[in-house]
Short mmCIF file of C-alpha atoms in Angstrom, two decimals:
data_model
loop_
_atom_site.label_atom_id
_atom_site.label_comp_id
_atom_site.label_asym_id
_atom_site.label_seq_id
_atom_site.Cartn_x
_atom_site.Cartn_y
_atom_site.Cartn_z
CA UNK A 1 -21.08 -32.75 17.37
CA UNK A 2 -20.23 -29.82 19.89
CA UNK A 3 -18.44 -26.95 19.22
CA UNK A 4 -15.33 -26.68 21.15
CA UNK A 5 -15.59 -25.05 24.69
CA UNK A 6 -14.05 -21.83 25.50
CA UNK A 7 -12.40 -23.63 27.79
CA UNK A 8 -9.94 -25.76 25.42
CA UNK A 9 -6.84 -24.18 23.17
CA UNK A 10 -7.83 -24.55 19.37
CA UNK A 11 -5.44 -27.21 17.50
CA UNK A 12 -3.36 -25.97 14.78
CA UNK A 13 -1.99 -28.34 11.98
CA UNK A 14 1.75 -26.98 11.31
CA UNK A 15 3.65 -29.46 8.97
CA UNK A 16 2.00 -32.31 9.32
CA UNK A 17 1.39 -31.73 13.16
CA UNK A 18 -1.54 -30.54 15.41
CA UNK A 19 -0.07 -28.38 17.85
CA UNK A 20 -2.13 -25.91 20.72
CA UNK A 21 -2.75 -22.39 19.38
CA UNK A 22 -0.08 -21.13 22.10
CA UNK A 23 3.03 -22.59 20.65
CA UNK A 24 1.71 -22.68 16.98
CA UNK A 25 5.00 -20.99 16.18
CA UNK A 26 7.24 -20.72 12.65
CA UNK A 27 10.63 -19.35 12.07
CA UNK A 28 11.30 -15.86 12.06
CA UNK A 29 13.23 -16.78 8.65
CA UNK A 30 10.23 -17.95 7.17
CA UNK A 31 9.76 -15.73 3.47
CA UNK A 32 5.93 -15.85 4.53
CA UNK A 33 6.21 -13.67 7.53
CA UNK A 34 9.54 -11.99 6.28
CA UNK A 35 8.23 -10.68 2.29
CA UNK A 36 4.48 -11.92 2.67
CA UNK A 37 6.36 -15.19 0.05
CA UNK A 38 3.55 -17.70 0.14
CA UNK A 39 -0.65 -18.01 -0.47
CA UNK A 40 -3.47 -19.01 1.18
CA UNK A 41 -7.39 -19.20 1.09
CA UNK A 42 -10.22 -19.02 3.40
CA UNK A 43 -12.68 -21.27 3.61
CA UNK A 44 -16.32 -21.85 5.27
CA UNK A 45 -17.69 -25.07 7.89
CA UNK A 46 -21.46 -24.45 7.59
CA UNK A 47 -23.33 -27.59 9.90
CA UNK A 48 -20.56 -29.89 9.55
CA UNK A 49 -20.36 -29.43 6.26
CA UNK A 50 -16.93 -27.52 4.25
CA UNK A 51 -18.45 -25.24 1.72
CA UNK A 52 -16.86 -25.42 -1.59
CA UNK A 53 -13.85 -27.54 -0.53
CA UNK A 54 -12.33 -28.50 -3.67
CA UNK A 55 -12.85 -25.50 -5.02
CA UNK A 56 -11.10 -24.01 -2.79
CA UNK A 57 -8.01 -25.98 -2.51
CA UNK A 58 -8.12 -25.57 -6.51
CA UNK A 59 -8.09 -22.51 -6.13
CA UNK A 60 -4.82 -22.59 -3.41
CA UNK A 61 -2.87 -24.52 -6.03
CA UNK A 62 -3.62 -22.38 -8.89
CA UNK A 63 -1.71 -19.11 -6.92
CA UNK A 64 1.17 -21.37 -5.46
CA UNK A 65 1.09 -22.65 -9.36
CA UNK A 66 1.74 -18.92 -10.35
CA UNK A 67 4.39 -17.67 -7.98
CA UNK A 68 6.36 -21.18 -8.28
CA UNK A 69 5.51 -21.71 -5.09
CA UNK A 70 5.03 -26.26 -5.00
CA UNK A 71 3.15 -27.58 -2.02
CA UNK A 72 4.65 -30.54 -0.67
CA UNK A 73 1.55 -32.70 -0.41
CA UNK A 74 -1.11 -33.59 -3.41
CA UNK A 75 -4.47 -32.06 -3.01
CA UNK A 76 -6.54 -35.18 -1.35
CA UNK A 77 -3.45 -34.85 1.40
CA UNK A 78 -4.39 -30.83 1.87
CA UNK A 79 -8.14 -32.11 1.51
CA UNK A 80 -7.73 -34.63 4.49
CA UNK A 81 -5.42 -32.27 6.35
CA UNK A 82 -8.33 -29.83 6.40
CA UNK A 83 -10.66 -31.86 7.66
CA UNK A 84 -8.66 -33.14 10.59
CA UNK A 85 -8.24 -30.01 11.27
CA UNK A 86 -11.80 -29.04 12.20
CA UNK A 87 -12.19 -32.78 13.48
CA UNK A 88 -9.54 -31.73 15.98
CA UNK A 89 -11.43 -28.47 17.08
CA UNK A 90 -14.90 -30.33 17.06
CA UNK A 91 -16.29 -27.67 14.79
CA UNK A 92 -19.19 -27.86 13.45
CA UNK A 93 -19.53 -23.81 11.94
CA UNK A 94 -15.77 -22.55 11.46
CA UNK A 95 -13.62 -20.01 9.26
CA UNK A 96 -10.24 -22.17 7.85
CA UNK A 97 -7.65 -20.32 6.73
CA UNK A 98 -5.27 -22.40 5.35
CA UNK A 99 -1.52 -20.43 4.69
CA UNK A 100 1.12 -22.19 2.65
CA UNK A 101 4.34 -20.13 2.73
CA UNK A 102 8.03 -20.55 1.22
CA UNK A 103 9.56 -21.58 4.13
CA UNK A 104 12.86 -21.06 6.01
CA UNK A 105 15.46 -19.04 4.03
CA UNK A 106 17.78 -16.34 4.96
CA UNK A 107 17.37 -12.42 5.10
CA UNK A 108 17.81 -12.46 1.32
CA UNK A 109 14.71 -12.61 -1.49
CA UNK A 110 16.19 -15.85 -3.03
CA UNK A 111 13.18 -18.24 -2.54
CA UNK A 112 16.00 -20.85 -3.63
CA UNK A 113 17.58 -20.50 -0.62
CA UNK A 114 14.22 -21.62 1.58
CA UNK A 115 13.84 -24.62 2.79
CA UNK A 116 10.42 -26.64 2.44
CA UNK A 117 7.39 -24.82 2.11
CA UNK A 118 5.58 -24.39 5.43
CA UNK A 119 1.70 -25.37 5.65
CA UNK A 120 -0.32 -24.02 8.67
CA UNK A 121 -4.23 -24.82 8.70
CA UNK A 122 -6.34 -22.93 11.16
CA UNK A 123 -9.48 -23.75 11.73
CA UNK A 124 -11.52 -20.39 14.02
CA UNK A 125 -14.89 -18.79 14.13
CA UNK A 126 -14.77 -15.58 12.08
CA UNK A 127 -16.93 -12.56 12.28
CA UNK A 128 -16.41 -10.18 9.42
CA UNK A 129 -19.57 -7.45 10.29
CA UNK A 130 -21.79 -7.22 13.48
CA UNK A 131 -25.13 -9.44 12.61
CA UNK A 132 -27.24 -6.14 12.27
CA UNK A 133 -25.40 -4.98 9.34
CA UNK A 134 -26.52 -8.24 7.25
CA UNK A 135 -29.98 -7.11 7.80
CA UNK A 136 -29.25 -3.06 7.54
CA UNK A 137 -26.33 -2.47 5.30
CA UNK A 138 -23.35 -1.31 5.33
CA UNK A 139 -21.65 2.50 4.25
CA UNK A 140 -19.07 2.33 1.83
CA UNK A 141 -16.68 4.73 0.47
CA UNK A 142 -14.29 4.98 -2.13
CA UNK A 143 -10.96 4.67 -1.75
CA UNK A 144 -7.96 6.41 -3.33
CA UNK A 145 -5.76 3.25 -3.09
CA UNK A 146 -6.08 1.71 -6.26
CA UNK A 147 -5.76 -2.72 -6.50
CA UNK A 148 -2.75 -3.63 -8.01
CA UNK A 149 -2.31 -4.13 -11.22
CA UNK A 150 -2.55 -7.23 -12.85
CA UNK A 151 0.79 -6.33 -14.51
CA UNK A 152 2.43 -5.81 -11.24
CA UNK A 153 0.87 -8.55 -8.73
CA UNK A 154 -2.03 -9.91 -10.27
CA UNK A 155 -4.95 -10.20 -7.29
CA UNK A 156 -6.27 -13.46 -9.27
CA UNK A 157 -3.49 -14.66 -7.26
CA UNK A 158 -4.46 -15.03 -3.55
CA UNK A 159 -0.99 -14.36 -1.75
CA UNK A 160 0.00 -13.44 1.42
CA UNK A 161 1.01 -9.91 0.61
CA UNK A 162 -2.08 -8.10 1.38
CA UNK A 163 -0.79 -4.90 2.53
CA UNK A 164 -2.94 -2.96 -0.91
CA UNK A 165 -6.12 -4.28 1.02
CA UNK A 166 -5.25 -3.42 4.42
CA UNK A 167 -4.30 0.18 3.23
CA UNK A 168 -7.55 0.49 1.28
CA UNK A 169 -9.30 -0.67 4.42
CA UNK A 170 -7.55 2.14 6.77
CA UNK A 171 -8.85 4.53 4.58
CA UNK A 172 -12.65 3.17 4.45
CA UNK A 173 -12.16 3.21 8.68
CA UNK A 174 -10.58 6.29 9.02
CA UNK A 175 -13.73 7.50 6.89
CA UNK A 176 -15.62 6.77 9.35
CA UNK A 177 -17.47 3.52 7.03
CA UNK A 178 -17.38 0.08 7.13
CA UNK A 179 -15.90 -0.84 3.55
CA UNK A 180 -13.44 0.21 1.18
CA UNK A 181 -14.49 0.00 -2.73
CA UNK A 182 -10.94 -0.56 -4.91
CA UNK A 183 -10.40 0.92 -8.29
CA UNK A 184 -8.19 -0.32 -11.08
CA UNK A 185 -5.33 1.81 -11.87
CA UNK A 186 -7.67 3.06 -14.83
CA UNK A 187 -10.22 4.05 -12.23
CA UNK A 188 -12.74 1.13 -13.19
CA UNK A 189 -14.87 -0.32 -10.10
CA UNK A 190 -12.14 -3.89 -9.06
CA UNK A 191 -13.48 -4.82 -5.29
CA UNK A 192 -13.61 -4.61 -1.63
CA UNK A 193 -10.93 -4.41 0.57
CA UNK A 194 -11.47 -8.09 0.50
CA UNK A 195 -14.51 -9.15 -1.65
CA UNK A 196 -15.96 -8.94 -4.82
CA UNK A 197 -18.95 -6.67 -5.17
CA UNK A 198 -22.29 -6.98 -7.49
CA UNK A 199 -24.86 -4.18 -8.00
CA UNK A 200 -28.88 -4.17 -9.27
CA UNK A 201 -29.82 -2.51 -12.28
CA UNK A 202 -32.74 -3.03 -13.98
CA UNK A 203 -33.87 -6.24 -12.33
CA UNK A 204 -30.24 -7.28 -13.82
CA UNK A 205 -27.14 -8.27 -11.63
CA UNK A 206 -23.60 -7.22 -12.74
CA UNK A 207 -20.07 -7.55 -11.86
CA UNK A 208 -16.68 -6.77 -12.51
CA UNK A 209 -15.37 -9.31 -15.43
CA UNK A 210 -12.44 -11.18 -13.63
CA UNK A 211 -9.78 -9.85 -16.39
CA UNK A 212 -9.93 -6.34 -14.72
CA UNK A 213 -7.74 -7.79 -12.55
CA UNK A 214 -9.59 -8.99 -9.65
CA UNK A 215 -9.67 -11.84 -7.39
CA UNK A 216 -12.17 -15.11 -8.90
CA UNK A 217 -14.33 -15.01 -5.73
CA UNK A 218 -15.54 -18.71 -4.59
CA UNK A 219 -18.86 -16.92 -3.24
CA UNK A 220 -18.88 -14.89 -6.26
CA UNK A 221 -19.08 -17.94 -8.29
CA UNK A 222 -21.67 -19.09 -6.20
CA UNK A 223 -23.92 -15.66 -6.39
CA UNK A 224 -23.60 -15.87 -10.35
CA UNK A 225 -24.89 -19.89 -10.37
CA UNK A 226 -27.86 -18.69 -7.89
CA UNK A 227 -28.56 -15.99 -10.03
CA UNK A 228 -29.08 -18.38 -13.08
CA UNK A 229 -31.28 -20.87 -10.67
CA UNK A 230 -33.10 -18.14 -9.65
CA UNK A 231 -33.85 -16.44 -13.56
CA UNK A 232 -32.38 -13.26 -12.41
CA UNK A 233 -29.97 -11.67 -15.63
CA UNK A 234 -26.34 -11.99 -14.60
CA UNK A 235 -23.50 -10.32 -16.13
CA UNK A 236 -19.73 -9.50 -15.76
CA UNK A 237 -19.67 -5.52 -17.04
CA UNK A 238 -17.32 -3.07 -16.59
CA UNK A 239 -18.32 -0.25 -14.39
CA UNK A 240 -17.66 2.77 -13.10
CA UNK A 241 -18.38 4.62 -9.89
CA UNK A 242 -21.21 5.90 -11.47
CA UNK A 243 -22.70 2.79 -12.12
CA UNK A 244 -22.34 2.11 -8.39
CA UNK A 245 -24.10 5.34 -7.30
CA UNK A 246 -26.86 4.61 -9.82
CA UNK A 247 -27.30 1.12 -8.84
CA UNK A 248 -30.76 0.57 -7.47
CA UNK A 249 -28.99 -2.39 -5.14
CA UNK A 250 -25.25 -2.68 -4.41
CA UNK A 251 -23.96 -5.99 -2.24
CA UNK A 252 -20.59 -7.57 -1.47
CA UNK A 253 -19.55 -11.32 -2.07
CA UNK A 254 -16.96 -13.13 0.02
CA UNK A 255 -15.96 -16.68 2.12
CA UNK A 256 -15.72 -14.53 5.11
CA UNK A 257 -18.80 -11.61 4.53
CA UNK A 258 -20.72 -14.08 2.67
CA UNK A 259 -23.19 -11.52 1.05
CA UNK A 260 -23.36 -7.98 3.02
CA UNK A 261 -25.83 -5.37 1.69
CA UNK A 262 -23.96 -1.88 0.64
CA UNK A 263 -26.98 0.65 1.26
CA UNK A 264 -24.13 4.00 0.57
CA UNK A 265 -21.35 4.80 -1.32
CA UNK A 266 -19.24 7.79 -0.66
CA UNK A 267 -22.60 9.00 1.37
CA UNK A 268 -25.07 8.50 -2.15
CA UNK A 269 -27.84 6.46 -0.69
CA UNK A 270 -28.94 3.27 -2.53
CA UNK A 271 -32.17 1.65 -2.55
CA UNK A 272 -33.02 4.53 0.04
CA UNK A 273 -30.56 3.16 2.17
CA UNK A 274 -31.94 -0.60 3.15
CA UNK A 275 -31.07 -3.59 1.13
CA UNK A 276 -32.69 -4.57 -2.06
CA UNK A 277 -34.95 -7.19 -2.51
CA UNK A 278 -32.87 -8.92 -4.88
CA UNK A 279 -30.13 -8.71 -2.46
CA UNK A 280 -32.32 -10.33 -0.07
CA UNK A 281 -33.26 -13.00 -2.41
CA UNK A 282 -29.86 -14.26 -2.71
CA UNK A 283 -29.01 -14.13 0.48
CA UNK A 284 -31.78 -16.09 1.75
CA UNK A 285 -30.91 -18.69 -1.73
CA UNK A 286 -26.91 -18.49 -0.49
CA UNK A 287 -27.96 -19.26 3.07
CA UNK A 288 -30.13 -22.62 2.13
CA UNK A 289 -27.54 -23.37 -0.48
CA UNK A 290 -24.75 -23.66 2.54
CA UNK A 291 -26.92 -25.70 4.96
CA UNK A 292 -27.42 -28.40 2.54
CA UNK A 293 -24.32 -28.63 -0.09
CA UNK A 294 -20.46 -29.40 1.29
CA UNK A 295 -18.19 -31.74 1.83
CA UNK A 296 -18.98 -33.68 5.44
CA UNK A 297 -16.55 -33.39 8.19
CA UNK A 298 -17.83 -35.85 10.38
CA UNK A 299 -18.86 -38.90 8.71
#
């Protein structure tokens, strides 16, 4: 199947309907665009194949579940909504980002007062780092912008307010590096900007347990079942910064990075600043994992 010429305007589903990218419009009294009132996830199309579908759309449900947000369609309907989506772009490697907001309401926060929940499935090519970076590494720094709290707006919850992320991001770019690294409010290592992050220690892989109040990472899952395929030690650990600038390997899980080496942190080299062959292990297991495992699009 060929991908779709730059030629032709990508399809967007919006409510039930594929319309061309240039009048995929919603109301300006939708909560989504007007208080960031709605979730969403991204999701990978690796050789005509969706990665991690269901989990996925679990995974959507779960954070509408927890902001009493209901979707208006069961999950095989979101499942074969998705699908025609890429179908419609003749995709065969994509980026979906599929955004389910409150709806129509009025200028005030009452989510009573919206009307249905909108659902907008977009189905692009995404392109998170240059390609040179996968193979060199990336600079990070820490940030001063702490992740919310758990207590405040839990970030197991994948919602459309992302503005914590996007500041922690200015600061990593205005540092003059490519990632931001997020601590909890008690200074503990949480995430990137917008994935999870693992280091080396030891021969031993850690991460951030989920209860510190971080996002449950799809890829992150994924990283952690390689890990056990591949008889390398796996745990979730609390950690500090120092952990990170001891680490003898430091890399970054997400559906739109995938796995990006970190080779510094707030300029302390790691791994004399190349990726670690553990690193390097799992991406080559993540890549082969992708080109064989998913949910068919064309069938």
């Amino acid at each position: 199947m060929s991908e779709c010429s730059g030629r032709e305007e990508p399809l967007v589903y919006i409510n039930g309907e594929l319309v061309p990218k240039s009048d995929a419009k919603i109301s300006v009294f939708d909560h989504g665009l007007l208080y960031g009132d709605g979730v969403f996830e991204g999701i990978r199309v690796y050789g005509g194949k969706v990665f991690r579908l269901d989990e996925h759309i679990d995974r959507l449900y779960e954070s509408a579940h927890c902001i009493w947000l209901k979707i208006p369609m069961t999950k095989e309907e979101m499942r074969q909504a998705i699908l025609q989506t890429v179908r419609a772009n003749r995709l065969t490697d994509a980026y979906i980002r599929v955004v389910v907001t409150r709806g129509v309401g009025d200028l005030g926060l009452d989510p009573w007062k919206c009307s249905n929940p909108s659902i907008i499935i977009i189905a692009d090519r995404i392109e998170l780092f240059p390609s040179q970076l996968y193979e060199n590494g990336i600079e990070a720094v820490i940030v001063s912008t702490r992740r919310n709290s758990p207590q405040a707006l839990n970030p197991a919850i994948k919602s459309l307010n992302y503005l914590n992320n996007i500041l922690a991001k200015i600061e990593a770019k205005s540092a003059g590096k490519q990632e931001a690294i997020m601590l909890t409010i008690d200074g503990y290592v949480a995430e990137g900007s917008g994935e999870n992050i693992f280091i080396v220690k030891n021969g031993c892989l850690h991460t951030p347990p989920v209860y510190m109040g971080i996002l449950r990472g799809i890829t992150r899952g994924v990283v952690l079942e390689l890990a056990c395929k591949l008889n390398i030690p796996a745990y979730e650990t609390v950690l500090t910064p120092r952990d990170l600038y001891t680490a003898d390997e430091c890399f970054l899980t997400g559906t739109g990075a995938e796995i990006v080496p970190i080779v510094a942190i707030d300029e302390r080299t790691i791994n004399g600043g190349k990726p670690g062959p553990i690193t390097r292990q799992l991406m080559r297991a993540f890549r082969e994992l992708t080109m064989t495992e998913g949910t068919p699009v064309y069938e």
